[in-house]
Short mmCIF file of C-alpha atoms in Angstrom, two decimals:
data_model
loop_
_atom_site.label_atom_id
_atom_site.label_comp_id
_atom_site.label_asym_id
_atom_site.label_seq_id
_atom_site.Cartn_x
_atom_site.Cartn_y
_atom_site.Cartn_z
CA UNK A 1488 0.00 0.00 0.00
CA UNK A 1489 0.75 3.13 -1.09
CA UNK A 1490 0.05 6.69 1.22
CA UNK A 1491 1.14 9.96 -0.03
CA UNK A 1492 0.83 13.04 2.24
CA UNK A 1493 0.59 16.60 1.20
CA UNK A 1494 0.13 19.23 4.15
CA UNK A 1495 0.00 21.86 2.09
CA UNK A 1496 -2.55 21.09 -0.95
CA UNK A 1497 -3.64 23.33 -3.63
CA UNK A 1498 -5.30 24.38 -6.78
CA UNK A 1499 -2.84 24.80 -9.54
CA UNK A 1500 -3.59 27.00 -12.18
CA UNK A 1501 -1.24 26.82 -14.87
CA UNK A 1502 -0.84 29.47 -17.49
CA UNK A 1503 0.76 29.90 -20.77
CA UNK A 1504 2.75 33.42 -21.44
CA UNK A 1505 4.57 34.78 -24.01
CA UNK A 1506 7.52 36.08 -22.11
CA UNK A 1507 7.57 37.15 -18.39
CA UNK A 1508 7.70 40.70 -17.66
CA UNK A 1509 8.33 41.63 -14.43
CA UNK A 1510 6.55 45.22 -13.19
CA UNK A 1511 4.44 45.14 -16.44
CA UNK A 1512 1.87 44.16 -17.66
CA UNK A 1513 1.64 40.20 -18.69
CA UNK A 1514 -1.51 38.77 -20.64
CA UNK A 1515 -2.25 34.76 -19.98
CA UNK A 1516 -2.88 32.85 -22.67
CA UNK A 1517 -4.41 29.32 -21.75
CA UNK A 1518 -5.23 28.90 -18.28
CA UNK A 1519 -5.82 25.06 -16.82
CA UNK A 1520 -6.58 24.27 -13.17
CA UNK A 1521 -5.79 20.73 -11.16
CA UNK A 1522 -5.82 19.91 -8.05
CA UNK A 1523 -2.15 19.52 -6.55
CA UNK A 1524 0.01 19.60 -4.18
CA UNK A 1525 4.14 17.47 -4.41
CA UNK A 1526 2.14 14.69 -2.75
CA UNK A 1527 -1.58 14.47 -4.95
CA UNK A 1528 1.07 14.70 -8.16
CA UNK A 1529 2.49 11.89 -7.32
CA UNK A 1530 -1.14 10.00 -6.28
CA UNK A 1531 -2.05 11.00 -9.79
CA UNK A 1532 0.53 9.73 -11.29
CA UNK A 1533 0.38 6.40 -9.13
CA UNK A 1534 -2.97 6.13 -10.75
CA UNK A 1535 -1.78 6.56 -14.28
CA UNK A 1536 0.76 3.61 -13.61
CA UNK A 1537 -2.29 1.08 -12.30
CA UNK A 1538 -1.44 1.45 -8.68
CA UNK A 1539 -3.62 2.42 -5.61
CA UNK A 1540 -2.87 5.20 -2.97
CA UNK A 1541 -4.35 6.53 0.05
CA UNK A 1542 -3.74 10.55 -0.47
CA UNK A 1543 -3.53 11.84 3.09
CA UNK A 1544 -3.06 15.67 4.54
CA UNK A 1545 -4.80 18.32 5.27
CA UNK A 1546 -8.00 20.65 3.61
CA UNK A 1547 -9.49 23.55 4.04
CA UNK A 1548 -12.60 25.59 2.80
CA UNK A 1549 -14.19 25.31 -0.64
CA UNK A 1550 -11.06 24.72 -2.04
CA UNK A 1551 -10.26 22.22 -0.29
CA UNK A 1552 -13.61 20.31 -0.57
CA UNK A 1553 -12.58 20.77 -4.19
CA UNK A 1554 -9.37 18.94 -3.87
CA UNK A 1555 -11.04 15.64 -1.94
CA UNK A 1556 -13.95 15.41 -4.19
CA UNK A 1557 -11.67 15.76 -7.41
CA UNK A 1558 -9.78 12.69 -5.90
CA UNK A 1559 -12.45 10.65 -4.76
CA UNK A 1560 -14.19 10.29 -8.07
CA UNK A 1561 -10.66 10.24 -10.33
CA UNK A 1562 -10.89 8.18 -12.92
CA UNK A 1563 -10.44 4.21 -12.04
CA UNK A 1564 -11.14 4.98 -8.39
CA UNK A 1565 -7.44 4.42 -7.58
CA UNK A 1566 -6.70 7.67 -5.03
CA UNK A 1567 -8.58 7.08 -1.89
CA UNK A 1568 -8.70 10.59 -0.43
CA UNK A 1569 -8.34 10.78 3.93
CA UNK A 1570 -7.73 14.18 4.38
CA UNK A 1571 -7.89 16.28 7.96
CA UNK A 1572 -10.20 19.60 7.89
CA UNK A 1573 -8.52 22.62 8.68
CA UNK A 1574 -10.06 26.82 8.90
CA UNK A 1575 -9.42 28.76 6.17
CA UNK A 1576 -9.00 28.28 2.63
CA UNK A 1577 -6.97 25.68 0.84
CA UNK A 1578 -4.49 27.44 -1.58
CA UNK A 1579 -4.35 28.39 -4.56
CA UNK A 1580 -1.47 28.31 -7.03
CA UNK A 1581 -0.11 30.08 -10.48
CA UNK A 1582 1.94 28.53 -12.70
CA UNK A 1583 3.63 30.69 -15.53
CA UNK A 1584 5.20 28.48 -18.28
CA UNK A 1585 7.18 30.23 -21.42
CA UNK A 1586 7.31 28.77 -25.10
CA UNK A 1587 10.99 27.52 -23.70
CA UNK A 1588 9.40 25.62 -20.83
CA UNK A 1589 10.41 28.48 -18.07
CA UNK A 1590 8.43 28.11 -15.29
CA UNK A 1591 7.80 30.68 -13.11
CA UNK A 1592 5.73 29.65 -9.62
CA UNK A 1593 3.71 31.99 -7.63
CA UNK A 1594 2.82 29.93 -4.58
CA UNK A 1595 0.26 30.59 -1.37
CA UNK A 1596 1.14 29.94 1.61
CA UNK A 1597 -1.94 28.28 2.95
CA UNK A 1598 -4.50 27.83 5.52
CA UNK A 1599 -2.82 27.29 9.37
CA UNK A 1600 -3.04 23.93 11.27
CA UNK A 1601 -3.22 23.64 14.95
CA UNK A 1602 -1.09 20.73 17.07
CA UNK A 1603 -4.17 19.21 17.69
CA UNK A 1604 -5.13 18.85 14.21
CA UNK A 1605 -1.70 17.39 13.28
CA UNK A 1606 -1.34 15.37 15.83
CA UNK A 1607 -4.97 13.97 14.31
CA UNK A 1608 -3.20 13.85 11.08
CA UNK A 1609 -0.04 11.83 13.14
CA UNK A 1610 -2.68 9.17 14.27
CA UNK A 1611 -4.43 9.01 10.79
CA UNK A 1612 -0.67 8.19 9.60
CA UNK A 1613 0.02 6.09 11.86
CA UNK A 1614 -3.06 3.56 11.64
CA UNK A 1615 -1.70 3.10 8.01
CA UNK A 1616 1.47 2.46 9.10
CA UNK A 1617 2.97 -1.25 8.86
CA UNK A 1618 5.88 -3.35 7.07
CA UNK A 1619 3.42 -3.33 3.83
CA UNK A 1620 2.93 0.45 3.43
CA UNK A 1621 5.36 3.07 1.94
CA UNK A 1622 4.63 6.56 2.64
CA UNK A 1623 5.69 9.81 0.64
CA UNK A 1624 6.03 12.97 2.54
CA UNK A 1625 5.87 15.24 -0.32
CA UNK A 1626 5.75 19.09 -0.73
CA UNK A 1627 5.88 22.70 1.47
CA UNK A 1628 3.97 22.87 4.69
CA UNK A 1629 1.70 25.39 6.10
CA UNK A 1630 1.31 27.88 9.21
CA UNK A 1631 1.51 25.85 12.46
CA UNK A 1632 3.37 22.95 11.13
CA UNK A 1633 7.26 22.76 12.54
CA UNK A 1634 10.06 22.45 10.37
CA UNK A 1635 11.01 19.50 11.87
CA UNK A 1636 7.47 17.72 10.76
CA UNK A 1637 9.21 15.18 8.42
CA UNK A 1638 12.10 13.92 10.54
CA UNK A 1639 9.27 12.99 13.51
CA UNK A 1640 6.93 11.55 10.75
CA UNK A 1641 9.46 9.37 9.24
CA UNK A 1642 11.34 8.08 12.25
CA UNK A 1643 7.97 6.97 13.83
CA UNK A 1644 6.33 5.57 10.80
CA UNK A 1645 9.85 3.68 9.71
CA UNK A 1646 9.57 2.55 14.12
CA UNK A 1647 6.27 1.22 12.83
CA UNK A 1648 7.55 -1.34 9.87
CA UNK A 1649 7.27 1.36 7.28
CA UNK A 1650 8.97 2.29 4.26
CA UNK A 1651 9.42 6.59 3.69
CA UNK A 1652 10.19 8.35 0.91
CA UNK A 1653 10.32 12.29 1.66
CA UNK A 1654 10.67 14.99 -0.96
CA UNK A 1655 11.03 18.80 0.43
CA UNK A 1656 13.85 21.51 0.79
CA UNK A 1657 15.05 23.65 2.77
CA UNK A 1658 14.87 22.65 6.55
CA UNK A 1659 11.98 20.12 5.67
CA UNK A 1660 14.55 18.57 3.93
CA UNK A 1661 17.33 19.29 6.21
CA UNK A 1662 15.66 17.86 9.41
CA UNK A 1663 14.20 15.30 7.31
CA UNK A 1664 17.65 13.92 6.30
CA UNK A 1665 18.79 13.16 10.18
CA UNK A 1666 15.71 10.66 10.06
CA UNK A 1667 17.17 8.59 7.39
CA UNK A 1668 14.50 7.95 5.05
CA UNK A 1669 14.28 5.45 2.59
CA UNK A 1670 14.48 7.45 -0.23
CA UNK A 1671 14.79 11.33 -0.71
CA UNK A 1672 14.45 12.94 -4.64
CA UNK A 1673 16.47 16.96 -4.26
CA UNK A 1674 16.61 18.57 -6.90
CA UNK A 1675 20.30 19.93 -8.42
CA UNK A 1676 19.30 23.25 -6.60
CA UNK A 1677 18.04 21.86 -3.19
CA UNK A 1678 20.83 19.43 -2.78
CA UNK A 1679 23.47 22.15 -3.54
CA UNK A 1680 22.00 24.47 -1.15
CA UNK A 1681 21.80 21.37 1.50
CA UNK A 1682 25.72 21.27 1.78
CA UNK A 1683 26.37 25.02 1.18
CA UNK A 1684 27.89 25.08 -2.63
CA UNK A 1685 27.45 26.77 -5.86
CA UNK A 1686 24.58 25.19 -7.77
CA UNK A 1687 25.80 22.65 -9.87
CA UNK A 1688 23.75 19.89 -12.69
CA UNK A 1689 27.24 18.27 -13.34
CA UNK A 1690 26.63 14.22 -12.24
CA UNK A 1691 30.37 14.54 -11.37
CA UNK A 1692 29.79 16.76 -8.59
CA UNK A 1693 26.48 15.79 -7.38
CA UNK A 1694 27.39 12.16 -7.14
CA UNK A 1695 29.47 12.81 -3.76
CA UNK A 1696 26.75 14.26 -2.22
CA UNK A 1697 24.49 11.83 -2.87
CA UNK A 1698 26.85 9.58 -1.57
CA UNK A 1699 27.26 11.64 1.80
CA UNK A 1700 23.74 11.52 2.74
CA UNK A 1701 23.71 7.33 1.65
CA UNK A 1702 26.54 7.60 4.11
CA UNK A 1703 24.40 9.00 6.78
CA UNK A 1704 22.11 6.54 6.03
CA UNK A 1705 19.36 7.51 3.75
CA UNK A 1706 18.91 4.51 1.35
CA UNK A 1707 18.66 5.80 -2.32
CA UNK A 1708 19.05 9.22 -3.44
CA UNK A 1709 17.16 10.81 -6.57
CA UNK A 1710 18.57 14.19 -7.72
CA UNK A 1711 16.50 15.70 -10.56
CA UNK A 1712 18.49 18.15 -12.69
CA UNK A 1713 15.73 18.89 -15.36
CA UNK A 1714 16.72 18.45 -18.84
CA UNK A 1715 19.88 17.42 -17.77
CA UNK A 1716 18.52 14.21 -16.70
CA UNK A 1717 19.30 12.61 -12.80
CA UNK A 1718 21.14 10.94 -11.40
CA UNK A 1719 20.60 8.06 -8.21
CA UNK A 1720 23.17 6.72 -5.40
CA UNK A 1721 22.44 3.97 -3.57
CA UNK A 1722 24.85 2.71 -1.04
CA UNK A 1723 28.23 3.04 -2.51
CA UNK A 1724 26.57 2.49 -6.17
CA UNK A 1725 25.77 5.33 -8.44
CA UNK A 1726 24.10 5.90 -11.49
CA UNK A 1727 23.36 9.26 -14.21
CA UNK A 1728 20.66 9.14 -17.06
CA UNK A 1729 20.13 11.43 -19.38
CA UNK A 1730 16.56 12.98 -19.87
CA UNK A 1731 14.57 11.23 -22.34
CA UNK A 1732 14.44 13.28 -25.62
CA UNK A 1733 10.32 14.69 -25.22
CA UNK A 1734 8.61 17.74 -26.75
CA UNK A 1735 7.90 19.20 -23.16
CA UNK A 1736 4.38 20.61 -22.67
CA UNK A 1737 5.26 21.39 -19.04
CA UNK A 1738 7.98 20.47 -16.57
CA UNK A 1739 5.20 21.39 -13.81
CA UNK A 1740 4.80 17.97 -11.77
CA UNK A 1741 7.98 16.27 -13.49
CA UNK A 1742 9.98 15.08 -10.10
CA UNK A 1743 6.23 14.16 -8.57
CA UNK A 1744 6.30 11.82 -11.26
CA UNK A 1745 9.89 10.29 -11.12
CA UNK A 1746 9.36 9.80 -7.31
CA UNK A 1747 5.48 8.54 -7.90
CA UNK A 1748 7.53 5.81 -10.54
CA UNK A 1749 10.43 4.78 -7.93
CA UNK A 1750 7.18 4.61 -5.38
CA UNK A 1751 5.75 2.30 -8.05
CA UNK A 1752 8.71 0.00 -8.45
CA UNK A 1753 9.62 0.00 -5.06
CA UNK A 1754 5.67 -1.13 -3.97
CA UNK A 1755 6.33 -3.95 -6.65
CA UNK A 1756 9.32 -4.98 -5.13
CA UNK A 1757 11.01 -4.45 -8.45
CA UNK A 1758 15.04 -4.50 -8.45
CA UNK A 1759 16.59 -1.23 -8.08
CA UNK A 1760 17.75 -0.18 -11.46
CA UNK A 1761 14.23 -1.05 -12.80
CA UNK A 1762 13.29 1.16 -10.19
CA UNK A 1763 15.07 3.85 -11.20
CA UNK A 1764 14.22 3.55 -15.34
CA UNK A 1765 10.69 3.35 -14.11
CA UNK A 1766 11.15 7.04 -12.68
CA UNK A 1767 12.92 8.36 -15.50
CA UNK A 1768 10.07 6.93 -17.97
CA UNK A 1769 7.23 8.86 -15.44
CA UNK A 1770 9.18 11.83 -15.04
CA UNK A 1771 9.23 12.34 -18.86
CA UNK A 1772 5.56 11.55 -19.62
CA UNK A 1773 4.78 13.81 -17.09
CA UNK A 1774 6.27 16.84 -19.12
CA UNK A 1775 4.26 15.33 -22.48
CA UNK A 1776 0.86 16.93 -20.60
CA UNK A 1777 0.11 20.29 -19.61
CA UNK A 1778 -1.00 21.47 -15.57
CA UNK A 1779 0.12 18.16 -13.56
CA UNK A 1780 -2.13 16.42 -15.01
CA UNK A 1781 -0.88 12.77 -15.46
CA UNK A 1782 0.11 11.58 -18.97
CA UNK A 1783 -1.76 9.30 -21.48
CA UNK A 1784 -1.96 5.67 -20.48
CA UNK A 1785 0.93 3.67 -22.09
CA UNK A 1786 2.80 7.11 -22.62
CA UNK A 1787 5.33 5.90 -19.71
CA UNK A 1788 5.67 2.32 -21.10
CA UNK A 1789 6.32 3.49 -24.10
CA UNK A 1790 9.41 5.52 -23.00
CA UNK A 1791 10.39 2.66 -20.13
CA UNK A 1792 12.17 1.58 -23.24
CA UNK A 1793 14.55 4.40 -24.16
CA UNK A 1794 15.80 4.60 -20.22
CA UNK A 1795 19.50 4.79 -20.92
CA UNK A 1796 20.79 4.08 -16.97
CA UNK A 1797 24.59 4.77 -16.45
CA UNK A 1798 26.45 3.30 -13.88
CA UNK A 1799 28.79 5.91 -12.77
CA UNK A 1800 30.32 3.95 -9.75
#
């Protein structure tokens, strides 16, 4: 089983522009909405591969009824939506994406939660917790919730059986790190700005980070460097592979994706490096649609195929 949590949800609204202006004024050209949120992206894109998830966090508001009902009656009935109520409003999101794929976010910062209602949340996560679940802590968090919210979550649901696979930055990520989760997926950026260099997408570089934090004892590292491709370190074992030559819609949603396909293969108890492929396939079918919406069925097969994986060490 399958449980992706997303404290922070939202409606995305993703717009097509020209070119970005900055103090002018910029005219939209077409404007899609979705629900989302780091962890819903990668429920959605579960559900494109054929597998189930429970889609866990918190709601709020209209909005937010908007963002359980969407899930509960997605098509196939694979996202089982168990989401905490919160005041407020659940956020809203614009996306600006340029001809060239630029994307330019302009995020909320959402609704607040009190302890009580995440320590609800805590026991909601916790009653799916066992040696046959994998959970994804995915995505920002809102007012109220402590930085520290991922390393607590992941040492007690990994105390409970449970497999973790956490995807933030900053100090989410930071704290998250000393927890040693089963998998984490940085970005070039975050993982730079995690040990306190100059941003780098050179698999060279990156590599002996990755291997730093599989030193500390995180199992498998994902770094997503965009069009450059990623690159994975497990243990002393490395890999790079180069993005998949697409016609990119939208990179909005594109590491959801390659973390919802290592979920995948992990919850299939596939071997690593399939693992890993299956990630790189998701990841680029997820840039084939616009919004986050999840690609076409048979889109990611289809590029499974083309996966070039690189061992690097």
């Amino acid at each position: 089983m399958i449980v992706t949590v997303t404290m922070n949800p939202a409606i995305d609204r993703t717009a097509s522009i020209e070119a970005l202006h900055p103090h002018a004024l910029n005219r939209l050209g077409r404007v899609e909405q979705d629900v989302g949120g780091k962890g819903i992206n990668v429920s959605k894109m579960l559900a494109a591969l054929g597998r189930q998830s429970i889609a866990c966090g918190f709601a709020a508001g209209q909005a937010g009824r908007m963002v359980v009902d969407t899930l509960r009656a997605w098509p196939g009935g694979r996202i089982t939506p168990d989401f905490v109520s919160l005041s407020g409003e659940t956020r809203t999101n614009l996306k600006l994406v340029e001809p060239d794929g630029s994307l330019t976010e302009l995020n909320e910062s959402g609704p607040a939660a009190t302890p009580e209602q995440l320590e609800t949340l805590t026991r909601k996560l916790l009653d799916h917790a066992g040696p046959g679940t994998l959970f994804v802590l995915a995505g920002s968090i809102g007012p109220g919730v402590p930085q520290d919210i991922y390393r607590t979550l992941t040492a007690r649901l990994r105390a409970a059986g449970s497999r973790v696979l956490a995807d933030a930055d900053g100090p989410l990520f930071a704290r998250a790190v000393e927890a040693c989760p089963d998998v984490v997926k940085p970005n070039a950026y975050e993982l730079c700005q995690y040990f306190g260099v100059e941003t780098t997408e050179d698999p060279d570089a990156l590599i002996p980070m990755g291997l730093t934090l599989t030193g500390r004892g995180v199992g498998l590292v994902c770094i997503s460097m965009g069009g450059k491709g990623a690159c994975f370190v497990s243990g002393q074992h490395a890999w790079y592979a180069p993005a998949l030559p697409v016609a990119p819609r939208s990179t909005v949603g594109a590491g959801d994706a390659m973390l919802a396909g290592v979920a995948c293969g992990l919850d299939r108890n596939l071997p690593l490096e399939d693992c890993l492929r299956l990630g790189m396939a998701a990841s680029a079918a997820a840039c084939t649609t616009s919004g986050t919406r999840p690609p076409e069925p048979g889109i990611t097969e289809q590029l499974l195929v083309k996966v070039n994986l690189v061992n690097k060490r």
